[in-house]
Coordinates of C-alpha atoms in Angstrom, one line a residue:
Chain A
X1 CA 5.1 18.5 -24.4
X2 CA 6.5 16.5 -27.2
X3 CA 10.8 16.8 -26.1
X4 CA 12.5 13.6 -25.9
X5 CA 12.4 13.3 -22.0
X6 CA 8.3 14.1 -21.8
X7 CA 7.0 11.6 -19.3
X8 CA 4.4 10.2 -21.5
X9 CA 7.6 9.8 -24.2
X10 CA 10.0 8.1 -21.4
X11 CA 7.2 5.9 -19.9
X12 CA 5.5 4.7 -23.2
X13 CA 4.9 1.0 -24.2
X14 CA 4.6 -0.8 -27.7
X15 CA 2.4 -3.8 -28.0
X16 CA 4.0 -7.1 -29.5
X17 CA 0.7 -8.4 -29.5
X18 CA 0.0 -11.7 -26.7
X19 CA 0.3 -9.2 -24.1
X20 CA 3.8 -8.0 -24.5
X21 CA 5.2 -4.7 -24.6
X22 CA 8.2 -3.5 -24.9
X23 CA 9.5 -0.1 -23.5
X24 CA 12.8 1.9 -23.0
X25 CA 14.3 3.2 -19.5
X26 CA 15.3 6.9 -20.3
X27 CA 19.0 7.2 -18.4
X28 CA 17.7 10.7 -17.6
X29 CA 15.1 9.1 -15.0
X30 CA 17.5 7.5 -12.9
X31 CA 19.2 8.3 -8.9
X32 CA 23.0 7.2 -9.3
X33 CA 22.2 5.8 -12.2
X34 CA 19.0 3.7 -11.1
X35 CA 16.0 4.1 -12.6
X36 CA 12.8 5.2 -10.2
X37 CA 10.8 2.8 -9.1
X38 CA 7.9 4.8 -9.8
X39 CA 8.3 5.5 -13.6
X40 CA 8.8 2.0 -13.6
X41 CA 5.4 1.6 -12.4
X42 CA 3.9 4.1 -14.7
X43 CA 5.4 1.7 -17.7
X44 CA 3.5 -1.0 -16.2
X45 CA 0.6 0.8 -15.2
X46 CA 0.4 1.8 -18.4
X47 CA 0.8 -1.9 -20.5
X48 CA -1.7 -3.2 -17.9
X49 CA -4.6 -0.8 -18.7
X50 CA -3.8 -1.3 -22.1
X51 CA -4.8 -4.8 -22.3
X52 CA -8.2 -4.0 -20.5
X53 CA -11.5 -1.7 -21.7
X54 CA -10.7 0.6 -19.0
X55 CA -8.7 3.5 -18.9
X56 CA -7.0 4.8 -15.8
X57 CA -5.2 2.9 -13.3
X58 CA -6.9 2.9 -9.8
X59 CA -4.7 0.8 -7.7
X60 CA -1.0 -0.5 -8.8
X61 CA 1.3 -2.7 -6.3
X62 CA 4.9 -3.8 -7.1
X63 CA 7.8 -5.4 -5.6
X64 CA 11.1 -4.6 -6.8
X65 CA 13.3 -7.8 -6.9
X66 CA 16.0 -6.2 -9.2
X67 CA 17.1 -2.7 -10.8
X68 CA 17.1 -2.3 -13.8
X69 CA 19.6 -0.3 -16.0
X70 CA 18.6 2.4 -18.4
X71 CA 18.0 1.0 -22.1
X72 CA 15.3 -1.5 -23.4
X73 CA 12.8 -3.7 -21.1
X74 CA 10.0 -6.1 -21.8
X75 CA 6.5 -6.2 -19.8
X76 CA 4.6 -9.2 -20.3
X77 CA 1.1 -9.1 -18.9
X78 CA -1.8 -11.4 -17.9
X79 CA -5.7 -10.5 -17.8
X80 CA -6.7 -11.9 -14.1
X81 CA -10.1 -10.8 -14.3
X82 CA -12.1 -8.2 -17.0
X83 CA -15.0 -6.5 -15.3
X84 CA -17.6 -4.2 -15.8
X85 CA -16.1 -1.6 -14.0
X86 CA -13.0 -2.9 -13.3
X87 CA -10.2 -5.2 -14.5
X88 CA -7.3 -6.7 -13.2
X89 CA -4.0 -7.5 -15.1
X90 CA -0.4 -9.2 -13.4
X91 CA 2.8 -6.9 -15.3
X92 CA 6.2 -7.9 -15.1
X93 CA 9.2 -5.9 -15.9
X94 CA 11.9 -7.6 -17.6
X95 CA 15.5 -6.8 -18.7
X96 CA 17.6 -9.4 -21.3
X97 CA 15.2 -12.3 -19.9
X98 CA 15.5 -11.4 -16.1
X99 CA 12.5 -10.4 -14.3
X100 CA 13.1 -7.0 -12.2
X101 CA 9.9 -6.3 -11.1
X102 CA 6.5 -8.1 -10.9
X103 CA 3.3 -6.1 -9.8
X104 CA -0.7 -6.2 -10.3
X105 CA -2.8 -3.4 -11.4
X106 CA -6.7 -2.9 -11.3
X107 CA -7.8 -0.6 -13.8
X108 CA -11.2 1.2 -14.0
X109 CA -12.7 4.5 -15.2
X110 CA -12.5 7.5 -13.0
X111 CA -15.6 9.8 -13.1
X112 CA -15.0 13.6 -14.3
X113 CA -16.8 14.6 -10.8
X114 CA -14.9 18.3 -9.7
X115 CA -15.4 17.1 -6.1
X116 CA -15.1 14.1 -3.6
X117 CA -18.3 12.8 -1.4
X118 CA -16.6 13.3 1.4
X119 CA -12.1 13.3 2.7
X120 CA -10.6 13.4 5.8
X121 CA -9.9 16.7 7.2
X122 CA -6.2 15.3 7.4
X123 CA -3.1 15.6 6.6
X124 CA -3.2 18.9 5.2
X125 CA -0.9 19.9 2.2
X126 CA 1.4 22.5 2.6
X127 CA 0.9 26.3 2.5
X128 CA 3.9 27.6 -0.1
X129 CA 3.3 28.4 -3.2
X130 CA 5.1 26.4 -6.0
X131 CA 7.2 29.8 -7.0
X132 CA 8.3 30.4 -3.6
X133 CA 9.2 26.6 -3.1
X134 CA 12.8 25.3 -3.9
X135 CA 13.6 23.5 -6.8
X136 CA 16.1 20.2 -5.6
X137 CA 19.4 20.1 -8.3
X138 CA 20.6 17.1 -9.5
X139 CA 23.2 16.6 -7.0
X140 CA 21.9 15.4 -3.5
X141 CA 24.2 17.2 -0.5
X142 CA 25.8 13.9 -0.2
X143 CA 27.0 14.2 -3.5
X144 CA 25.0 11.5 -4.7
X145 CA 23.6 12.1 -8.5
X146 CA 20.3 12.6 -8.8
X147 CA 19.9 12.9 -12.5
X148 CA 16.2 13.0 -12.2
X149 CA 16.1 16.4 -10.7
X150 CA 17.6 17.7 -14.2
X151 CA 14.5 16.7 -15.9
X152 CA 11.9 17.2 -13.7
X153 CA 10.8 20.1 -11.2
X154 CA 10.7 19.2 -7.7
X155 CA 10.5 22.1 -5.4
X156 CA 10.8 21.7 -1.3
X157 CA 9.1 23.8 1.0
X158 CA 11.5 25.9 2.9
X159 CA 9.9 24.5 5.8
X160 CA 11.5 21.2 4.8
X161 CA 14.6 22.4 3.4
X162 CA 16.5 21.8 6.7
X163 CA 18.1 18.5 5.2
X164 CA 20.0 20.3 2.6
X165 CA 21.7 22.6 5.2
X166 CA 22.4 19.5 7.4
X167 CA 19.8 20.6 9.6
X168 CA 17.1 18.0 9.4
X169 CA 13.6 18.7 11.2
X170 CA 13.7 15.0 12.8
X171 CA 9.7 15.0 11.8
X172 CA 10.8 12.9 8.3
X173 CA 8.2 14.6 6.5
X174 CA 9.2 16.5 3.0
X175 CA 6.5 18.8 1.6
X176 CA 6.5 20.3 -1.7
X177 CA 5.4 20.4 -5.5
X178 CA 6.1 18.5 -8.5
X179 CA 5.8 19.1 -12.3
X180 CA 6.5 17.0 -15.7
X181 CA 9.1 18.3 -18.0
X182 CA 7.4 21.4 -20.2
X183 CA 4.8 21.3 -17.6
X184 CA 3.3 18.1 -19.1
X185 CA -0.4 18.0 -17.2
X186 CA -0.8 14.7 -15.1
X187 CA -2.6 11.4 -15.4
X188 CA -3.3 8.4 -13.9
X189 CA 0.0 7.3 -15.2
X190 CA 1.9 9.9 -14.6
X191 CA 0.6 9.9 -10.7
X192 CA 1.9 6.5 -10.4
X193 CA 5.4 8.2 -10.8
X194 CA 4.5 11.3 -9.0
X195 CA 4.1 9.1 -5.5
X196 CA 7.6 8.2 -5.8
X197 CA 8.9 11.3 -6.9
X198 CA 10.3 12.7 -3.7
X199 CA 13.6 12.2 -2.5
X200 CA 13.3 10.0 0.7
X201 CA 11.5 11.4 4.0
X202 CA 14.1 10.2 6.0
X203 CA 16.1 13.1 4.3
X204 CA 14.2 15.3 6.6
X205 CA 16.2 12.3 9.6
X206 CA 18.9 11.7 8.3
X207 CA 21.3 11.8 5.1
X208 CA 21.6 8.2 3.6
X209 CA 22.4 6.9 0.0
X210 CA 20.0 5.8 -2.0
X211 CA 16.7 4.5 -0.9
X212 CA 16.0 1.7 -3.2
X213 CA 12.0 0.7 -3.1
X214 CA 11.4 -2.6 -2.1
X215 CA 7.8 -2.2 -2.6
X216 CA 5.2 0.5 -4.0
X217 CA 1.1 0.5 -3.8
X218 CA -0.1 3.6 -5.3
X219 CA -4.1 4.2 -5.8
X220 CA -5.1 7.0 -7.7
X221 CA -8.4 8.6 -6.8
X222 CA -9.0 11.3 -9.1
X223 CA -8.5 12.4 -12.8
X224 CA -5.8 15.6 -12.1
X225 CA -6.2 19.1 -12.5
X226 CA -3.6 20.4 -15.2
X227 CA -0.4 22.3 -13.4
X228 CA 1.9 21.1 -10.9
X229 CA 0.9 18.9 -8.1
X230 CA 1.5 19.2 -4.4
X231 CA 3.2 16.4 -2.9
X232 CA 3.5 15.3 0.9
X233 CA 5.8 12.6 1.6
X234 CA 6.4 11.2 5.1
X235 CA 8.4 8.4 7.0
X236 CA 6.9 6.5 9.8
X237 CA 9.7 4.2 11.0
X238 CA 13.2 3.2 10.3
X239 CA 13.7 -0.2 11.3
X240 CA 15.9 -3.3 10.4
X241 CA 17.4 -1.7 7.6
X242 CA 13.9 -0.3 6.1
X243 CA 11.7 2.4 6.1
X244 CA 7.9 2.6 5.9
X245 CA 6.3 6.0 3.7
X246 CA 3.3 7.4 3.1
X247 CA 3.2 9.3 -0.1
X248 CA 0.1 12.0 -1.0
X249 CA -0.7 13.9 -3.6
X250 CA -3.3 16.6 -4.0
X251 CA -3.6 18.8 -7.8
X252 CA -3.9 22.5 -7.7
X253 CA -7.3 23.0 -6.8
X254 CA -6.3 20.9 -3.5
X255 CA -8.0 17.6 -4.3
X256 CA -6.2 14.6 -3.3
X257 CA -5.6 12.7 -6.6
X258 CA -3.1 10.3 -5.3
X259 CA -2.1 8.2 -2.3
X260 CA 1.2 6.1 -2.4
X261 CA 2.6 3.9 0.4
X262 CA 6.4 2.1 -0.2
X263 CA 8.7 0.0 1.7
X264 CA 12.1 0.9 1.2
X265 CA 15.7 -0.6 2.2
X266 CA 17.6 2.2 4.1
X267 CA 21.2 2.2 5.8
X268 CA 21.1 4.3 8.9
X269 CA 23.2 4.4 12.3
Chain B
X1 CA -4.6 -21.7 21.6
X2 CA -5.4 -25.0 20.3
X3 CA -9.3 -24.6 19.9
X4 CA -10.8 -25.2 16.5
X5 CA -11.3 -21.2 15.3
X6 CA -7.1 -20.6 16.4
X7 CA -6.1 -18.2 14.0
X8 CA -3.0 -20.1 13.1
X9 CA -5.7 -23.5 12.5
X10 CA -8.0 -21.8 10.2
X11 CA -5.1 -19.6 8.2
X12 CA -2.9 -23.0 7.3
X13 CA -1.9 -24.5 4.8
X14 CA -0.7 -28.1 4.1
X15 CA 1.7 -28.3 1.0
X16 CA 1.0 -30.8 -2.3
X17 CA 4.5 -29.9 -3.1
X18 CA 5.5 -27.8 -6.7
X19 CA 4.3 -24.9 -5.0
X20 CA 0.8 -25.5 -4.4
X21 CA -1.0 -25.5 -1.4
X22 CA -4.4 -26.4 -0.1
X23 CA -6.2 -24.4 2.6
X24 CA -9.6 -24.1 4.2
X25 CA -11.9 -20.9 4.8
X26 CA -13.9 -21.0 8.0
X27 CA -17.1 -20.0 7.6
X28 CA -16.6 -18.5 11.3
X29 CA -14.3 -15.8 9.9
X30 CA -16.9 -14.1 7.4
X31 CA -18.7 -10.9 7.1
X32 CA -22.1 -11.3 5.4
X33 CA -20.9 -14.8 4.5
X34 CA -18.3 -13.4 2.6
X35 CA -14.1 -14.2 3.8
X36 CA -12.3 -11.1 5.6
X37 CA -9.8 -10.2 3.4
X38 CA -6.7 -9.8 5.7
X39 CA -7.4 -13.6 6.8
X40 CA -7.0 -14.6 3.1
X41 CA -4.1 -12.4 3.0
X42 CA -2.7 -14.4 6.1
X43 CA -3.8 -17.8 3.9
X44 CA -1.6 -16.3 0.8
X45 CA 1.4 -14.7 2.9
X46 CA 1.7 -18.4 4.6
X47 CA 1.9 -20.1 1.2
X48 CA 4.4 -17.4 0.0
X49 CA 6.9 -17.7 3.1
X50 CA 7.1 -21.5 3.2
X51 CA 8.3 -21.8 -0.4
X52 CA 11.5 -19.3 1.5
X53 CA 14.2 -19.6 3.5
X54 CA 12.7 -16.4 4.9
X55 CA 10.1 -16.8 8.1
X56 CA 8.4 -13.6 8.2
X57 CA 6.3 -11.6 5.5
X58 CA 7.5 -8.2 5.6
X59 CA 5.3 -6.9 2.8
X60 CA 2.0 -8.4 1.2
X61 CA -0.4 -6.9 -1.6
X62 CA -3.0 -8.3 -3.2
X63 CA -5.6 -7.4 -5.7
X64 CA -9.1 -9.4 -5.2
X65 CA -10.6 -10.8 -8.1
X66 CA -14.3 -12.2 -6.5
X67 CA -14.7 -13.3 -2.9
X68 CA -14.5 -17.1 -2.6
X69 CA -16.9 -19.0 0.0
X70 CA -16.3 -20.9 2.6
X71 CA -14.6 -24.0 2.3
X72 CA -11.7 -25.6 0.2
X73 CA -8.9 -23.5 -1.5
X74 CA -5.7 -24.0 -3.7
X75 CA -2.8 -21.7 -3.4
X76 CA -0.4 -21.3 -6.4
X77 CA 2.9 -20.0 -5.6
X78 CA 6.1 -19.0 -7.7
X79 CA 9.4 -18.0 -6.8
X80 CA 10.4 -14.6 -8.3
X81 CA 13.3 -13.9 -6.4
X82 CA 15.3 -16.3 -3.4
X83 CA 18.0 -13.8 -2.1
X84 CA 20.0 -13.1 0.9
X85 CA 17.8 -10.5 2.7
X86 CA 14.8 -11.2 1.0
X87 CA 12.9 -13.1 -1.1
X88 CA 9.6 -12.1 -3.4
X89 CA 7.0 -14.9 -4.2
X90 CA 4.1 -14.8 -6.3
X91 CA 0.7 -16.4 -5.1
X92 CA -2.9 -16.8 -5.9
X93 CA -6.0 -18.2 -4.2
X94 CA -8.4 -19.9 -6.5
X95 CA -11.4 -21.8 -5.8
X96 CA -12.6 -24.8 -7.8
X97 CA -9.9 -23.5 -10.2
X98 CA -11.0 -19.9 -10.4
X99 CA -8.8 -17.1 -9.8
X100 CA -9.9 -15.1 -6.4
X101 CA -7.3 -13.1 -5.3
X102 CA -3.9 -12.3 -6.6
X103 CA -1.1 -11.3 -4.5
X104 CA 3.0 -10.6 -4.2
X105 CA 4.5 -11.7 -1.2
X106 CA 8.2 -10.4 0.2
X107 CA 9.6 -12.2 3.3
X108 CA 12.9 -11.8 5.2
X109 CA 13.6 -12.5 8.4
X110 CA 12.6 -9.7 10.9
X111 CA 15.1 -9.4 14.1
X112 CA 14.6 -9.5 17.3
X113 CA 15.6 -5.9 18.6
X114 CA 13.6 -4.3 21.2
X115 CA 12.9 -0.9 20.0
X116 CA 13.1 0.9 16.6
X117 CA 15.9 3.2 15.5
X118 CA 13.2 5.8 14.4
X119 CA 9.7 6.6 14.7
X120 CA 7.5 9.8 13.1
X121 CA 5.5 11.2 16.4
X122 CA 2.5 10.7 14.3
X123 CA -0.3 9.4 14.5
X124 CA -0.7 8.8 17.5
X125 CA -2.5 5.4 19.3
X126 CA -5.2 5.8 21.4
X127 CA -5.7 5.8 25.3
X128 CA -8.5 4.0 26.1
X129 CA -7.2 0.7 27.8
X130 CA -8.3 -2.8 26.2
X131 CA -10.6 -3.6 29.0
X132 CA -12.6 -0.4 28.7
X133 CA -13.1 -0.7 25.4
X134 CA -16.1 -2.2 24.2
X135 CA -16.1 -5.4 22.3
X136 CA -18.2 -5.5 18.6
X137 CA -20.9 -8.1 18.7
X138 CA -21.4 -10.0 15.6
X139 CA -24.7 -8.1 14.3
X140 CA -23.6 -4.4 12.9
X141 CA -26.0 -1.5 13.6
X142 CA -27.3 -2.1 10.1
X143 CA -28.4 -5.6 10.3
X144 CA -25.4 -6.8 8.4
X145 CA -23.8 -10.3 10.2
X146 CA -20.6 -10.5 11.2
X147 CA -19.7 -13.7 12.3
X148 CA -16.1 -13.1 12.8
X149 CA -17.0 -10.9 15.9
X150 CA -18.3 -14.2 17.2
X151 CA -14.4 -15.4 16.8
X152 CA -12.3 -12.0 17.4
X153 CA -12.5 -9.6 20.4
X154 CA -12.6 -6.8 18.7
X155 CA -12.9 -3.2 20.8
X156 CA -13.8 0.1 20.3
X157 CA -12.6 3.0 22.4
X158 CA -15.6 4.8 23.7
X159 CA -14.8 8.0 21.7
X160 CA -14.9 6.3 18.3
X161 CA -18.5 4.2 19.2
X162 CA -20.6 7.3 17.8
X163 CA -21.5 4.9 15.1
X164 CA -23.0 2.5 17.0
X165 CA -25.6 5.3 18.2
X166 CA -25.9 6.6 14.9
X167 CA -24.0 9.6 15.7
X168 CA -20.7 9.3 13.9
X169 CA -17.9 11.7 14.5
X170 CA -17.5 12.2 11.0
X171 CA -13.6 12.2 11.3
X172 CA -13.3 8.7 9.6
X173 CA -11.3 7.3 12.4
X174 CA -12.0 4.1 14.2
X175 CA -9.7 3.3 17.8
X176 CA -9.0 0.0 19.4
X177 CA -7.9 -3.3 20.3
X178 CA -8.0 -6.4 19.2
X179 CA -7.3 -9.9 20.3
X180 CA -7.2 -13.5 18.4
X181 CA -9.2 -16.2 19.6
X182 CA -7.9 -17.8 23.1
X183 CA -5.4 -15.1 23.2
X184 CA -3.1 -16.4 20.7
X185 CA -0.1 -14.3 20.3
X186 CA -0.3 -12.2 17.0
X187 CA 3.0 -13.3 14.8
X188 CA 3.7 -11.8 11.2
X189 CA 1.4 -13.8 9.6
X190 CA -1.8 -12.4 11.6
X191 CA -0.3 -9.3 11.3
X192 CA -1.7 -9.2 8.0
X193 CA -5.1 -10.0 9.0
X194 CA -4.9 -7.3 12.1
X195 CA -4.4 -4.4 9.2
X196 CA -7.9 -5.6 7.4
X197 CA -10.0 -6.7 10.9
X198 CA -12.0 -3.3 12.1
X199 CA -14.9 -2.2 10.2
X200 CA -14.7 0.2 7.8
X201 CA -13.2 3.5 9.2
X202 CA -16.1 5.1 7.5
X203 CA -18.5 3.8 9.7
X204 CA -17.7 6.6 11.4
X205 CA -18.7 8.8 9.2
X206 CA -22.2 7.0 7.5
X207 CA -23.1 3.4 8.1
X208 CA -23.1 1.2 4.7
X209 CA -23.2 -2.7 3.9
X210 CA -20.6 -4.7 2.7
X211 CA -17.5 -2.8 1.8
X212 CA -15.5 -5.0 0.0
X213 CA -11.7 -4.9 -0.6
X214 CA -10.1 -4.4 -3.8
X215 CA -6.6 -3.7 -3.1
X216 CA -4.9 -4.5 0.5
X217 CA -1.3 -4.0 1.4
X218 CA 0.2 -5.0 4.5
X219 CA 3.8 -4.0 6.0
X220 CA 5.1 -5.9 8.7
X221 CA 7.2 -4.0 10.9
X222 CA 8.3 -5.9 13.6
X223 CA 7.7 -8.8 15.7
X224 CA 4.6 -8.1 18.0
X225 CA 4.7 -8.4 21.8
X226 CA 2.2 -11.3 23.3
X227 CA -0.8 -9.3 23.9
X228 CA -3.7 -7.5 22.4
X229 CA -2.5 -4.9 19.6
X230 CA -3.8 -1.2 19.6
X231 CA -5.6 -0.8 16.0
X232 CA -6.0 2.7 14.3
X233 CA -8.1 2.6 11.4
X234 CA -8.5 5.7 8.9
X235 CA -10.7 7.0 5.9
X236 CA -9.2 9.2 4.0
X237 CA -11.2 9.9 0.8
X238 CA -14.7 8.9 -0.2
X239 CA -15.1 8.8 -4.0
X240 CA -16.3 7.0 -7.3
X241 CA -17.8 4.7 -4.9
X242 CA -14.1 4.0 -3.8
X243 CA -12.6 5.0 -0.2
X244 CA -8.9 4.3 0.4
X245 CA -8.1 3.7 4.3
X246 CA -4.8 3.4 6.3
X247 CA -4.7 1.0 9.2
X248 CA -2.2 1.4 12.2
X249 CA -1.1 -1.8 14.3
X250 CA 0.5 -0.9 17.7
X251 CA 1.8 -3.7 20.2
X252 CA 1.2 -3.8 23.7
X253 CA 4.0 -2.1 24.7
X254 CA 3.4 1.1 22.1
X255 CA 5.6 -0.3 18.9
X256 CA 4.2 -0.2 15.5
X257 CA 4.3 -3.2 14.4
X258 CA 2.2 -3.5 11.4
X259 CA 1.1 -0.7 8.6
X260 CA -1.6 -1.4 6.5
X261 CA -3.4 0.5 3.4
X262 CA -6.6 -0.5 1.4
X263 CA -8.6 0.3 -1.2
X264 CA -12.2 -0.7 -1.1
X265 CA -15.5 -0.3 -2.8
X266 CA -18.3 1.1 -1.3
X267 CA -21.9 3.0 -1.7
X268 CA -22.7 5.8 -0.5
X269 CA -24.7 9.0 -0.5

């Protein structure tokens, strides 16, 4: 819980005051040697509820005009609008003066409630447990490095493991768990990485590079039981050079605690 | 195509140059007096692309601050980004110099291929043909008006009308078509109204009032045969007096075109 590479360590913020942070991108986080676009989020997620009365992040959009490298970054934020039960805040993610990513966040407070008023009957997580699941290395089969996968624990179904034998399904879904490093429990902040966590679902297509995120909504509907969380990632089409993803997430007691959708810049055929 | 309520008349914009823009809501294209979302969206997206060398939005989010009424509107743009591919714009709607809604805009140019390189089987459109589906009149069950039924042709497939008889499925799934006034061809820019223009998938599961958007992202996949689109429309989680929602856009000829997700408020139970 407290090493150096603890998600709550890697994604934290300090105030400068005026409504500007300033934060550090952990090399550790990175996919050949690019930071994820989620933990970027989290790190504005995180400024962006901190300048508001409420608590957890509830919705969190971004579009990614730049990468950033690993080292320092600034956020500066601006209050849009400070509710009653809900405020809104603009973020933006600089690096040595350049913007790299701009995004908007509503923040809120999410009830303790053990159960939802009513969800979908669909889709349905998977069925594996997390110790029979397979935990992905550091080095994609394409030998692309995936540093990320050092740090935290990302474990495949073996239902969706065909990618990694060059044997993709063709369905471009992944299914899975994740957990922080020292098994961390999530947060809203946290669950605005853990909706980008997953390598691509077009993995389960095709192999490709990397997949840089063009853009990322992530809501988060609940407050997270503690222990890993099971992830579902999918890909609905591959198009002009991008691909279209839902991302959910469900904690162990199989709530759904968090629903992602990205658009991403992919080089197939 | 032409007529006063065209979708492209009552979602433009005329430019006062440095950016800004001035637009008008039409009270037509309300539900309980209040502006549909997605048609602001359209407003915002249309501001955001003309300040590009890129014609199409390809992906739109905005978080909304407080509805504005009917009738004048700036739009505030800035340039984040002006690349090759892509470009990323800032914009927000304000209304007698309030904030309403805030939103980040990417456009590119989208091509003119005929099919995609890769589609998940899932989910699926319906079956129903347009004209056997029925057309929403501008009175909900509930009482509620909504004028911009008066405008739209917006049609239920039999199988997801349970609502209307107070007998919803329960599933949180609504089916359908829907058409623009005069039978304007949908473009990009409507697109992003088409993802926000059914009623609340949850209808179909309990019948509520106003459910107002909070956070609405659009994707726009492709350019849209002329034609009616196929519209899915899903609830996925009901909770904190919050339901997220995914909406599906199909042409005429079966292609996604369109992905949208949302996050809205509502009361229930």
């Amino acid at each position: 819980m407290t090493s150096e590479a603890a998600f709550s360590t890697v994604s934290s913020v300090a105030t400068d005051g005026d409504g500007r942070y300033r934060g550090e991108i952990h090399p550790d986080w990175t996919i050949a040697g690019k930071p994820n676009g989620g933990y970027l989020l989290a790190m504005l997620g995180r400024a962006a509820a901190s300048e508001t009365a409420h608590p957890h992040v509830i919705a969190a959009s971004a579009h990614y005009l730049r990468p950033p490298a690993p080292g320092p970054v600034e956020i500066e934020t601006e209050v849009l609008r400070a509710g009653r039960t809900a405020s809104q805040v603009r973020a933006r993610l600089l690096q040595a003066g350049q913007p790299c990513i701009e995004s908007l966040v509503t923040a809120s407070r999410l009830s303790d409630d053990t159960k939802p008023y009513w969800s979908a009957p669909t889709p349905e997580p998977g069925v594996v447990p997390f110790e029979e699941s397979f935990r992905l290395p550091p080095i994609a089969p394409t030998g692309l490095a995936v540093t990320i996968m050092g740090v935290v624990d990302c474990r495949i179904e073996p239902s969706s493991l065909g990618f990694a034998r060059g044997e993709p399904s063709g369905k471009g879904e992944l299914r899975g768990w994740l957990a922080l490093p020292d098994g961390e429990p999530f947060d809203p902040n946290s669950l605005l990485y853990a909706v980008d966590a997953f390598p691509p679902a077009t993995l389960d297509v095709e192999p490709t590079g990397w997949v840089p995120t063009l853009e990322l909504t992530a809501y988060v509907r609940a407050l997270p039981a503690p222990g890993p969380v099971r992830v579902l990632h999918q890909a609905h089409l591959v198009d002009d050079q991008r691909v279209n993803e839902t991302c959910w997430v469900w904690d162990g007691t199989g709530r759904l605690v968090a629903h992602g959708t990205q658009l991403a810049g992919i080089r197939l055929g």
